[in-house]
Amino acid sequence: MHTDKIDAPEGGIARHFRSVYNGVLITAAGYDRAEAMQTVEDGVADIVAFGRDFISNPDLVERLRADAKLTPYDRKTFYLQPDMPLEAGYTDYPFLGEEDKGARSSGFVWEA
């Protein structure tokens, strides 16, 4: 189930599941660093997973640790597109400090 595509109960889908489930609860979908930390601190979930942000931030763990800005992902590079280089998307997003170069290593220009 894609939780970002449903009408969530008041307080959020993770909070709803926590009220009926006491095991290890993992949540995802659209969290930033502060929201993820607050969700775990509040006991709403045990783990907050990051998926799409890992695609556009090859060093996501270091960025979260440093509270650094995340590179936005580009959904159209999630899957092979006829008008893009093969490496566009999964392997060419910049590491922290490389964002000012303005282009990914594939030459595909990403929009910040």
Tab-separated table of C-alpha atoms in Angstrom:
chain	number	residue	atom	x	y	z
A	1	MET	CA	0.000	0.000	0.000
A	2	HIS	CA	1.384	3.406	-0.908
A	3	THR	CA	0.688	5.523	2.151
A	4	ASP	CA	1.263	8.742	0.256
A	5	LYS	CA	-1.707	7.875	-1.987
A	6	ILE	CA	-4.394	7.183	0.619
A	7	ASP	CA	-6.464	9.262	2.976
A	8	ALA	CA	-4.623	8.717	6.242
A	9	PRO	CA	-6.426	8.722	9.575
A	10	GLU	CA	-6.042	11.827	11.705
A	11	GLY	CA	-2.562	11.818	13.213
A	12	GLY	CA	-1.104	9.834	10.326
A	13	ILE	CA	-1.000	6.249	9.177
A	14	ALA	CA	1.977	5.286	11.380
A	15	ARG	CA	0.243	6.618	14.491
A	16	HIS	CA	-2.876	4.639	13.535
A	17	PHE	CA	-0.912	1.382	13.172
A	18	ARG	CA	1.016	2.033	16.400
A	19	SER	CA	-2.299	2.172	18.262
A	20	VAL	CA	-3.114	-1.421	17.218
A	21	TYR	CA	0.367	-2.970	16.810
A	22	ASN	CA	3.109	-3.193	19.431
A	23	GLY	CA	5.839	-4.875	17.352
A	24	VAL	CA	8.629	-3.166	15.442
A	25	LEU	CA	6.996	-0.568	13.210
A	26	ILE	CA	8.753	0.888	10.172
A	27	THR	CA	7.309	3.902	8.394
A	28	ALA	CA	8.344	5.788	5.267
A	29	ALA	CA	7.089	8.272	2.668
A	30	GLY	CA	8.086	11.892	2.667
A	31	TYR	CA	9.897	12.316	5.987
A	32	ASP	CA	12.638	14.866	6.403
A	33	ARG	CA	15.319	14.552	9.079
A	34	ALA	CA	13.435	16.450	11.788
A	35	GLU	CA	10.158	14.618	11.163
A	36	ALA	CA	11.906	11.247	11.170
A	37	MET	CA	13.662	11.945	14.456
A	38	GLN	CA	10.460	13.247	16.058
A	39	THR	CA	8.495	10.207	14.863
A	40	VAL	CA	10.955	7.842	16.568
A	41	GLU	CA	11.305	9.998	19.700
A	42	ASP	CA	7.504	10.114	20.074
A	43	GLY	CA	7.300	6.321	19.806
A	44	VAL	CA	5.082	6.519	16.736
A	45	ALA	CA	7.491	4.217	14.857
A	46	ASP	CA	10.697	2.397	15.672
A	47	ILE	CA	12.363	3.075	12.330
A	48	VAL	CA	11.852	5.664	9.607
A	49	ALA	CA	12.966	4.462	6.193
A	50	PHE	CA	14.165	6.700	3.388
A	51	GLY	CA	13.755	5.411	-0.164
A	52	ARG	CA	13.534	8.055	-2.852
A	53	ASP	CA	15.949	10.340	-1.009
A	54	PHE	CA	18.617	7.609	-1.205
A	55	ILE	CA	18.370	7.743	-4.996
A	56	SER	CA	19.262	11.428	-5.194
A	57	ASN	CA	21.623	11.484	-2.211
A	58	PRO	CA	24.284	8.773	-2.479
A	59	ASP	CA	25.600	9.978	0.876
A	60	LEU	CA	22.205	10.263	2.592
A	61	VAL	CA	23.421	8.935	5.940
A	62	GLU	CA	26.173	11.563	6.122
A	63	ARG	CA	23.760	14.310	5.051
A	64	LEU	CA	21.240	13.326	7.725
A	65	ARG	CA	23.982	13.112	10.344
A	66	ALA	CA	25.234	16.606	9.389
A	67	ASP	CA	21.708	18.017	8.963
A	68	ALA	CA	22.755	19.006	5.430
A	69	LYS	CA	20.422	19.944	2.603
A	70	LEU	CA	19.144	17.005	0.537
A	71	THR	CA	19.348	16.959	-3.251
A	72	PRO	CA	15.783	16.690	-4.572
A	73	TYR	CA	14.999	13.557	-6.543
A	74	ASP	CA	13.646	13.600	-10.078
A	75	ARG	CA	10.894	10.998	-10.543
A	76	LYS	CA	11.370	10.883	-14.306
A	77	THR	CA	14.854	9.400	-13.753
A	78	PHE	CA	13.597	6.522	-11.587
A	79	TYR	CA	13.137	4.354	-14.665
A	80	LEU	CA	14.828	4.204	-18.042
A	81	GLN	CA	13.647	6.963	-20.385
A	82	PRO	CA	14.411	7.128	-24.110
A	83	ASP	CA	15.666	10.726	-23.945
A	84	MET	CA	18.133	10.265	-21.056
A	85	PRO	CA	21.550	8.629	-20.676
A	86	LEU	CA	21.434	5.140	-19.146
A	87	GLU	CA	23.223	6.299	-15.990
A	88	ALA	CA	20.833	9.235	-15.392
A	89	GLY	CA	19.206	8.772	-12.039
A	90	TYR	CA	20.605	6.020	-9.881
A	91	THR	CA	24.343	6.590	-10.241
A	92	ASP	CA	24.926	10.204	-11.166
A	93	TYR	CA	23.524	12.400	-8.397
A	94	PRO	CA	26.141	14.603	-6.694
A	95	PHE	CA	27.705	13.972	-3.315
A	96	LEU	CA	27.616	16.655	-0.632
A	97	GLY	CA	29.683	19.623	-1.807
A	98	GLU	CA	29.334	18.787	-5.498
A	99	GLU	CA	25.862	20.298	-5.996
A	100	ASP	CA	27.220	23.615	-7.246
A	101	LYS	CA	28.547	21.916	-10.374
A	102	GLY	CA	24.993	22.091	-11.758
A	103	ALA	CA	25.051	18.791	-13.633
A	104	ARG	CA	25.174	15.161	-12.716
A	105	SER	CA	28.059	13.013	-13.921
A	106	SER	CA	25.945	11.674	-16.803
A	107	GLY	CA	25.693	15.216	-18.143
A	108	PHE	CA	21.966	15.250	-17.458
A	109	VAL	CA	21.191	18.618	-15.853
A	110	TRP	CA	19.079	18.272	-12.756
A	111	GLU	CA	16.834	20.996	-11.425
A	112	ALA	CA	17.304	21.966	-7.794
